[in-house]
Structure formats: structure tokens, C-alpha cells
Amino acid sequence: EFFDLCWADSVTFFKDFLQAEGQDCKDVKQSKWTKHEHFGNARDVNFTSPVKTGFRGVKKKASCHQTQSYRFADKNYLILETSQVMTSDIPYIDYFRVEMRWDVRMASEGEGCVVSIMVDVPFVRKTVFRNRIEANVRSETTKQYTTYLQLANEKCDEHKQRLDQEDSMAPAVLTRSPTLPTAETKPPVPQPRVSIKGIHINGFEDSGSGTNMKSKG
């Protein structure tokens, strides 16, 4: 359900997320999910994103191309991956890309899911500003995916409320007299609805090839 609510072709969640970040979503172009030989299923997203480089006198926006893919390791384990590059005449913006992996698993108690995010910033060219760039990526990613978490939980809450309302409005069909719960019989347990337990961005660890950020909630 997390995928259906936030990543399916039929929803606009990614655009809603970009808009919540103050981005102009008129130029967002998102292809449909298609089968991919290596990644399971993949699609491309193009959009314009504000960029905070820390360098004076440069453009504040860049064109972004993000490749998204997903696959199910099993029925309770979803893997999502994205790889993003930016094009602009902003200095050093083509020196690196931003890669993310989302591990989405059912919560141990059976209600909701646990999301782990790993981020890598591999550099294709050397620069003395690498640490500065990584610090900016860390700061902006923390802000962006705090917003993402809030929006995703709101989306899930709306979904739960809608399902609960539909359940309450459904006509009751009785084929026999109802049986009141006794010490031997327990009332039925409501079916759990999807919700995200949390994404807590803990920080970066040097992985040699770039920077890893791990979060678990």
C-alpha cells in the first residue's frame, strides 16, 4: 500500500512533494513504470530544482533527471532506488550524482511499515570542495525527507480515514443472529491500515566511494 499511495503511476505524490518544497511543478515530466532488464521496473522523472551551493553569483536552479526503479524482494519487502543527476552551468554540479535506496518492510507488529533510507553521493571527478558539497547535500536531504515523511504520513492517514468511513457506511448483512463476545470468544480485531513508522536521518558515514546516510524508524 505504501507503493500504491506514494509511487504508483496513478498518484501525484512526487509532484506534491516537490510543490511542498517550494518548487514550480509545471515542468515535471514523469514517465510510466516499465519492465527493466536489470532493475525490475523503472521510470524517468525530469524537473527543475532549486540548488543551494554556497557559492556566490551562481544560478539558484538546475535541471534534474532522476531514474527511479523498484522491485519486491518478497511480499513484505519493497526496494526502491533512485539515481539523480543535475545539469546547469553551476560550478561542480556535474561532478557528482545522488543515489538513494529505500528499504520498505512490514513492521514487526504487523501494522504499518518501516522505511530505511541510504544515500550515496559518488563523485565522478575530484574537487577540493567535495566536503563542502557533501555537507550541502546532507543538509538539504535532511530537510527534504523530513517533509516527505510528513506528507507520506498525511497521505496514509487520509487513506485510513477513507477506508474506515467506507467500512462504517457498508450495510450490515446478517445470516444468523449475532453472537455476543464471551470469555471464550473474542471480538474481531480490526484490520491494520498502512502507516509509516518514521524516517530518522542520523547522519553520514564515509564509505570510501562517497557518503552514506542511513535512517531507520
mmCIF file of N, CA and C in Angstrom, residues 10-82:
data_model
loop_
_atom_site.group_PDB
_atom_site.id
_atom_site.type_symbol
_atom_site.label_atom_id
_atom_site.label_comp_id
_atom_site.label_asym_id
_atom_site.label_seq_id
_atom_site.Cartn_x
_atom_site.Cartn_y
_atom_site.Cartn_z
ATOM 1 N N SER A 10 -0.548 6.213 -10.966
ATOM 2 C CA SER A 10 -1.839 6.891 -10.874
ATOM 3 C C SER A 10 -1.871 8.008 -9.843
ATOM 4 N N VAL A 11 -0.816 8.162 -9.032
ATOM 5 C CA VAL A 11 -0.819 9.188 -7.983
ATOM 6 C C VAL A 11 0.138 10.317 -8.344
ATOM 7 N N THR A 12 -0.076 11.468 -7.720
ATOM 8 C CA THR A 12 0.754 12.652 -7.979
ATOM 9 C C THR A 12 1.614 12.991 -6.775
ATOM 10 N N PHE A 13 1.943 11.996 -5.965
ATOM 11 C CA PHE A 13 2.624 12.267 -4.704
ATOM 12 C C PHE A 13 3.984 12.933 -4.905
ATOM 13 N N PHE A 14 4.748 12.506 -5.906
ATOM 14 C CA PHE A 14 6.066 13.100 -6.122
ATOM 15 C C PHE A 14 5.940 14.584 -6.466
ATOM 16 N N LYS A 15 4.957 14.929 -7.278
ATOM 17 C CA LYS A 15 4.720 16.339 -7.596
ATOM 18 C C LYS A 15 4.286 17.103 -6.353
ATOM 19 N N ASP A 16 3.430 16.484 -5.530
ATOM 20 C CA ASP A 16 3.002 17.133 -4.292
ATOM 21 C C ASP A 16 4.194 17.400 -3.386
ATOM 22 N N PHE A 17 5.120 16.438 -3.341
ATOM 23 C CA PHE A 17 6.330 16.587 -2.538
ATOM 24 C C PHE A 17 7.187 17.743 -3.050
ATOM 25 N N LEU A 18 7.396 17.816 -4.350
ATOM 26 C CA LEU A 18 8.187 18.894 -4.915
ATOM 27 C C LEU A 18 7.531 20.252 -4.662
ATOM 28 N N GLN A 19 6.215 20.287 -4.785
ATOM 29 C CA GLN A 19 5.499 21.540 -4.562
ATOM 30 C C GLN A 19 5.601 21.977 -3.108
ATOM 31 N N ALA A 20 5.553 21.018 -2.186
ATOM 32 C CA ALA A 20 5.696 21.337 -0.765
ATOM 33 C C ALA A 20 7.078 21.900 -0.458
ATOM 34 N N GLU A 21 8.050 21.556 -1.308
ATOM 35 C CA GLU A 21 9.407 22.066 -1.159
ATOM 36 C C GLU A 21 9.577 23.432 -1.826
ATOM 37 N N GLY A 22 8.461 23.996 -2.320
ATOM 38 C CA GLY A 22 8.511 25.314 -2.931
ATOM 39 C C GLY A 22 8.933 25.328 -4.375
ATOM 40 N N GLN A 23 8.850 24.166 -5.049
ATOM 41 C CA GLN A 23 9.271 24.083 -6.436
ATOM 42 C C GLN A 23 8.089 24.294 -7.375
ATOM 43 N N ASP A 24 8.395 24.873 -8.527
ATOM 44 C CA ASP A 24 7.401 25.037 -9.579
ATOM 45 C C ASP A 24 7.260 23.707 -10.311
ATOM 46 N N CYS A 25 6.084 23.095 -10.207
ATOM 47 C CA CYS A 25 5.903 21.736 -10.739
ATOM 48 C C CYS A 25 5.342 21.711 -12.155
ATOM 49 N N LYS A 26 5.303 22.864 -12.810
ATOM 50 C CA LYS A 26 4.751 22.893 -14.165
ATOM 51 C C LYS A 26 5.599 22.085 -15.142
ATOM 52 N N ASP A 27 6.900 22.007 -14.880
ATOM 53 C CA ASP A 27 7.780 21.344 -15.839
ATOM 54 C C ASP A 27 8.103 19.908 -15.446
ATOM 55 N N VAL A 28 7.406 19.353 -14.461
ATOM 56 C CA VAL A 28 7.670 17.972 -14.050
ATOM 57 C C VAL A 28 7.145 17.014 -15.121
ATOM 58 N N LYS A 29 8.025 16.146 -15.588
ATOM 59 C CA LYS A 29 7.647 15.135 -16.573
ATOM 60 C C LYS A 29 8.008 13.765 -16.005
ATOM 61 N N GLN A 30 7.006 12.921 -15.910
ATOM 62 C CA GLN A 30 7.186 11.613 -15.275
ATOM 63 C C GLN A 30 6.676 10.525 -16.206
ATOM 64 N N SER A 31 7.554 9.600 -16.575
ATOM 65 C CA SER A 31 7.151 8.516 -17.460
ATOM 66 C C SER A 31 6.444 7.421 -16.669
ATOM 67 N N LYS A 32 5.889 6.449 -17.375
ATOM 68 C CA LYS A 32 5.204 5.327 -16.736
ATOM 69 C C LYS A 32 6.216 4.247 -16.338
ATOM 70 N N TRP A 33 5.836 3.485 -15.318
ATOM 71 C CA TRP A 33 6.665 2.352 -14.935
ATOM 72 C C TRP A 33 6.681 1.321 -16.063
ATOM 73 N N THR A 34 7.870 0.841 -16.397
ATOM 74 C CA THR A 34 8.006 -0.207 -17.409
ATOM 75 C C THR A 34 8.984 -1.261 -16.904
ATOM 76 N N LYS A 35 8.854 -2.456 -17.437
ATOM 77 C CA LYS A 35 9.764 -3.540 -17.062
ATOM 78 C C LYS A 35 11.190 -3.186 -17.488
ATOM 79 N N HIS A 36 12.142 -3.521 -16.602
ATOM 80 C CA HIS A 36 13.542 -3.252 -16.893
ATOM 81 C C HIS A 36 14.354 -4.517 -16.690
ATOM 82 N N GLU A 37 15.304 -4.734 -17.579
ATOM 83 C CA GLU A 37 16.079 -5.977 -17.552
ATOM 84 C C GLU A 37 16.858 -6.156 -16.254
ATOM 85 N N HIS A 38 17.386 -5.058 -15.703
ATOM 86 C CA HIS A 38 18.260 -5.154 -14.534
ATOM 87 C C HIS A 38 17.609 -4.655 -13.244
ATOM 88 N N PHE A 39 16.659 -3.726 -13.348
ATOM 89 C CA PHE A 39 16.132 -3.066 -12.160
ATOM 90 C C PHE A 39 14.712 -3.471 -11.781
ATOM 91 N N GLY A 40 14.138 -4.447 -12.469
ATOM 92 C CA GLY A 40 12.761 -4.843 -12.167
ATOM 93 C C GLY A 40 11.774 -3.992 -12.924
ATOM 94 N N ASN A 41 11.517 -2.795 -12.405
ATOM 95 C CA ASN A 41 10.653 -1.810 -13.058
ATOM 96 C C ASN A 41 11.307 -0.444 -12.910
ATOM 97 N N ALA A 42 11.193 0.390 -13.937
ATOM 98 C CA ALA A 42 11.877 1.678 -13.903
ATOM 99 C C ALA A 42 11.059 2.747 -14.608
ATOM 100 N N ARG A 43 11.337 3.994 -14.248
ATOM 101 C CA ARG A 43 10.743 5.142 -14.923
ATOM 102 C C ARG A 43 11.688 6.340 -14.768
ATOM 103 N N ASP A 44 11.463 7.378 -15.569
ATOM 104 C CA ASP A 44 12.289 8.585 -15.539
ATOM 105 C C ASP A 44 11.444 9.778 -15.108
ATOM 106 N N VAL A 45 12.055 10.665 -14.329
ATOM 107 C CA VAL A 45 11.396 11.889 -13.888
ATOM 108 C C VAL A 45 12.336 13.058 -14.179
ATOM 109 N N ASN A 46 11.801 14.080 -14.833
ATOM 110 C CA ASN A 46 12.568 15.301 -15.114
ATOM 111 C C ASN A 46 11.876 16.487 -14.457
ATOM 112 N N PHE A 47 12.655 17.335 -13.804
ATOM 113 C CA PHE A 47 12.091 18.501 -13.132
ATOM 114 C C PHE A 47 13.196 19.519 -12.885
ATOM 115 N N THR A 48 12.794 20.722 -12.489
ATOM 116 C CA THR A 48 13.738 21.775 -12.138
ATOM 117 C C THR A 48 13.762 21.925 -10.626
ATOM 118 N N SER A 49 14.960 21.978 -10.059
ATOM 119 C CA SER A 49 15.088 22.009 -8.611
ATOM 120 C C SER A 49 15.935 23.197 -8.174
ATOM 121 N N PRO A 50 15.543 23.861 -7.071
ATOM 122 C CA PRO A 50 16.420 24.903 -6.519
ATOM 123 C C PRO A 50 17.689 24.268 -5.961
ATOM 124 N N VAL A 51 18.793 24.971 -6.082
ATOM 125 C CA VAL A 51 20.086 24.452 -5.636
ATOM 126 C C VAL A 51 20.740 25.465 -4.704
ATOM 127 N N LYS A 52 21.171 24.980 -3.557
ATOM 128 C CA LYS A 52 21.907 25.819 -2.610
ATOM 129 C C LYS A 52 23.350 25.327 -2.589
ATOM 130 N N THR A 53 24.203 26.027 -3.317
ATOM 131 C CA THR A 53 25.589 25.582 -3.464
ATOM 132 C C THR A 53 26.535 26.183 -2.444
ATOM 133 N N GLY A 54 26.175 27.324 -1.897
ATOM 134 C CA GLY A 54 27.111 28.020 -1.018
ATOM 135 C C GLY A 54 28.082 28.902 -1.788
ATOM 136 N N PHE A 55 27.993 28.858 -3.131
ATOM 137 C CA PHE A 55 28.855 29.703 -3.961
ATOM 138 C C PHE A 55 28.079 30.946 -4.385
ATOM 139 N N ARG A 56 28.718 32.082 -4.328
ATOM 140 C CA ARG A 56 28.055 33.333 -4.686
ATOM 141 C C ARG A 56 28.022 33.532 -6.195
ATOM 142 N N GLY A 57 26.954 34.237 -6.621
ATOM 143 C CA GLY A 57 26.877 34.642 -8.013
ATOM 144 C C GLY A 57 26.580 33.540 -9.003
ATOM 145 N N VAL A 58 25.950 32.452 -8.556
ATOM 146 C CA VAL A 58 25.612 31.364 -9.482
ATOM 147 C C VAL A 58 24.099 31.182 -9.503
ATOM 148 N N LYS A 59 23.627 30.450 -10.487
ATOM 149 C CA LYS A 59 22.202 30.205 -10.620
ATOM 150 C C LYS A 59 21.668 29.443 -9.410
ATOM 151 N N LYS A 60 20.401 29.638 -9.134
ATOM 152 C CA LYS A 60 19.770 29.002 -7.979
ATOM 153 C C LYS A 60 18.932 27.790 -8.364
ATOM 154 N N LYS A 61 18.881 27.442 -9.666
ATOM 155 C CA LYS A 61 18.084 26.308 -10.112
ATOM 156 C C LYS A 61 18.889 25.450 -11.086
ATOM 157 N N ALA A 62 18.518 24.179 -11.132
ATOM 158 C CA ALA A 62 19.176 23.258 -12.054
ATOM 159 C C ALA A 62 18.147 22.271 -12.590
ATOM 160 N N SER A 63 18.377 21.794 -13.812
ATOM 161 C CA SER A 63 17.530 20.750 -14.383
ATOM 162 C C SER A 63 17.959 19.403 -13.820
ATOM 163 N N CYS A 64 16.993 18.624 -13.362
ATOM 164 C CA CYS A 64 17.288 17.340 -12.735
ATOM 165 C C CYS A 64 16.685 16.194 -13.546
ATOM 166 N N HIS A 65 17.456 15.138 -13.676
ATOM 167 C CA HIS A 65 16.955 13.897 -14.274
ATOM 168 C C HIS A 65 17.124 12.799 -13.239
ATOM 169 N N GLN A 66 16.012 12.186 -12.860
ATOM 170 C CA GLN A 66 16.035 11.140 -11.844
ATOM 171 C C GLN A 66 15.489 9.842 -12.433
ATOM 172 N N THR A 67 16.269 8.787 -12.325
ATOM 173 C CA THR A 67 15.819 7.455 -12.710
ATOM 174 C C THR A 67 15.359 6.726 -11.458
ATOM 175 N N GLN A 68 14.131 6.236 -11.468
ATOM 176 C CA GLN A 68 13.563 5.523 -10.325
ATOM 177 C C GLN A 68 13.317 4.070 -10.706
ATOM 178 N N SER A 69 13.547 3.169 -9.765
ATOM 179 C CA SER A 69 13.284 1.754 -10.015
ATOM 180 C C SER A 69 12.765 1.103 -8.746
ATOM 181 N N TYR A 70 12.059 -0.010 -8.918
ATOM 182 C CA TYR A 70 11.584 -0.756 -7.749
ATOM 183 C C TYR A 70 11.509 -2.240 -8.067
ATOM 184 N N ARG A 71 11.562 -3.014 -7.015
ATOM 185 C CA ARG A 71 11.367 -4.465 -7.106
ATOM 186 C C ARG A 71 10.943 -4.963 -5.732
ATOM 187 N N PHE A 72 10.218 -6.065 -5.719
ATOM 188 C CA PHE A 72 9.799 -6.691 -4.474
ATOM 189 C C PHE A 72 10.704 -7.891 -4.198
ATOM 190 N N ALA A 73 11.456 -7.824 -3.086
ATOM 191 C CA ALA A 73 12.277 -8.965 -2.681
ATOM 192 C C ALA A 73 11.383 -10.111 -2.214
ATOM 193 N N ASP A 74 10.300 -9.761 -1.530
ATOM 194 C CA ASP A 74 9.231 -10.700 -1.197
ATOM 195 C C ASP A 74 7.983 -9.865 -0.945
ATOM 196 N N LYS A 75 6.895 -10.489 -0.533
ATOM 197 C CA LYS A 75 5.628 -9.759 -0.425
ATOM 198 C C LYS A 75 5.644 -8.690 0.662
ATOM 199 N N ASN A 76 6.606 -8.774 1.596
ATOM 200 C CA ASN A 76 6.687 -7.803 2.688
ATOM 201 C C ASN A 76 7.936 -6.931 2.610
ATOM 202 N N TYR A 77 8.646 -6.959 1.488
ATOM 203 C CA TYR A 77 9.908 -6.234 1.388
ATOM 204 C C TYR A 77 10.016 -5.576 0.019
ATOM 205 N N LEU A 78 9.883 -4.253 0.010
ATOM 206 C CA LEU A 78 9.944 -3.458 -1.212
ATOM 207 C C LEU A 78 11.262 -2.685 -1.253
ATOM 208 N N ILE A 79 11.941 -2.716 -2.391
ATOM 209 C CA ILE A 79 13.186 -1.976 -2.584
ATOM 210 C C ILE A 79 12.967 -0.936 -3.679
ATOM 211 N N LEU A 80 13.208 0.322 -3.339
ATOM 212 C CA LEU A 80 13.115 1.425 -4.294
ATOM 213 C C LEU A 80 14.488 2.067 -4.415
ATOM 214 N N GLU A 81 14.874 2.429 -5.630
ATOM 215 C CA GLU A 81 16.168 3.058 -5.850
ATOM 216 C C GLU A 81 16.019 4.234 -6.809
ATOM 217 N N THR A 82 16.763 5.302 -6.537
ATOM 218 C CA THR A 82 16.767 6.450 -7.427
ATOM 219 C C THR A 82 18.208 6.890 -7.673
#
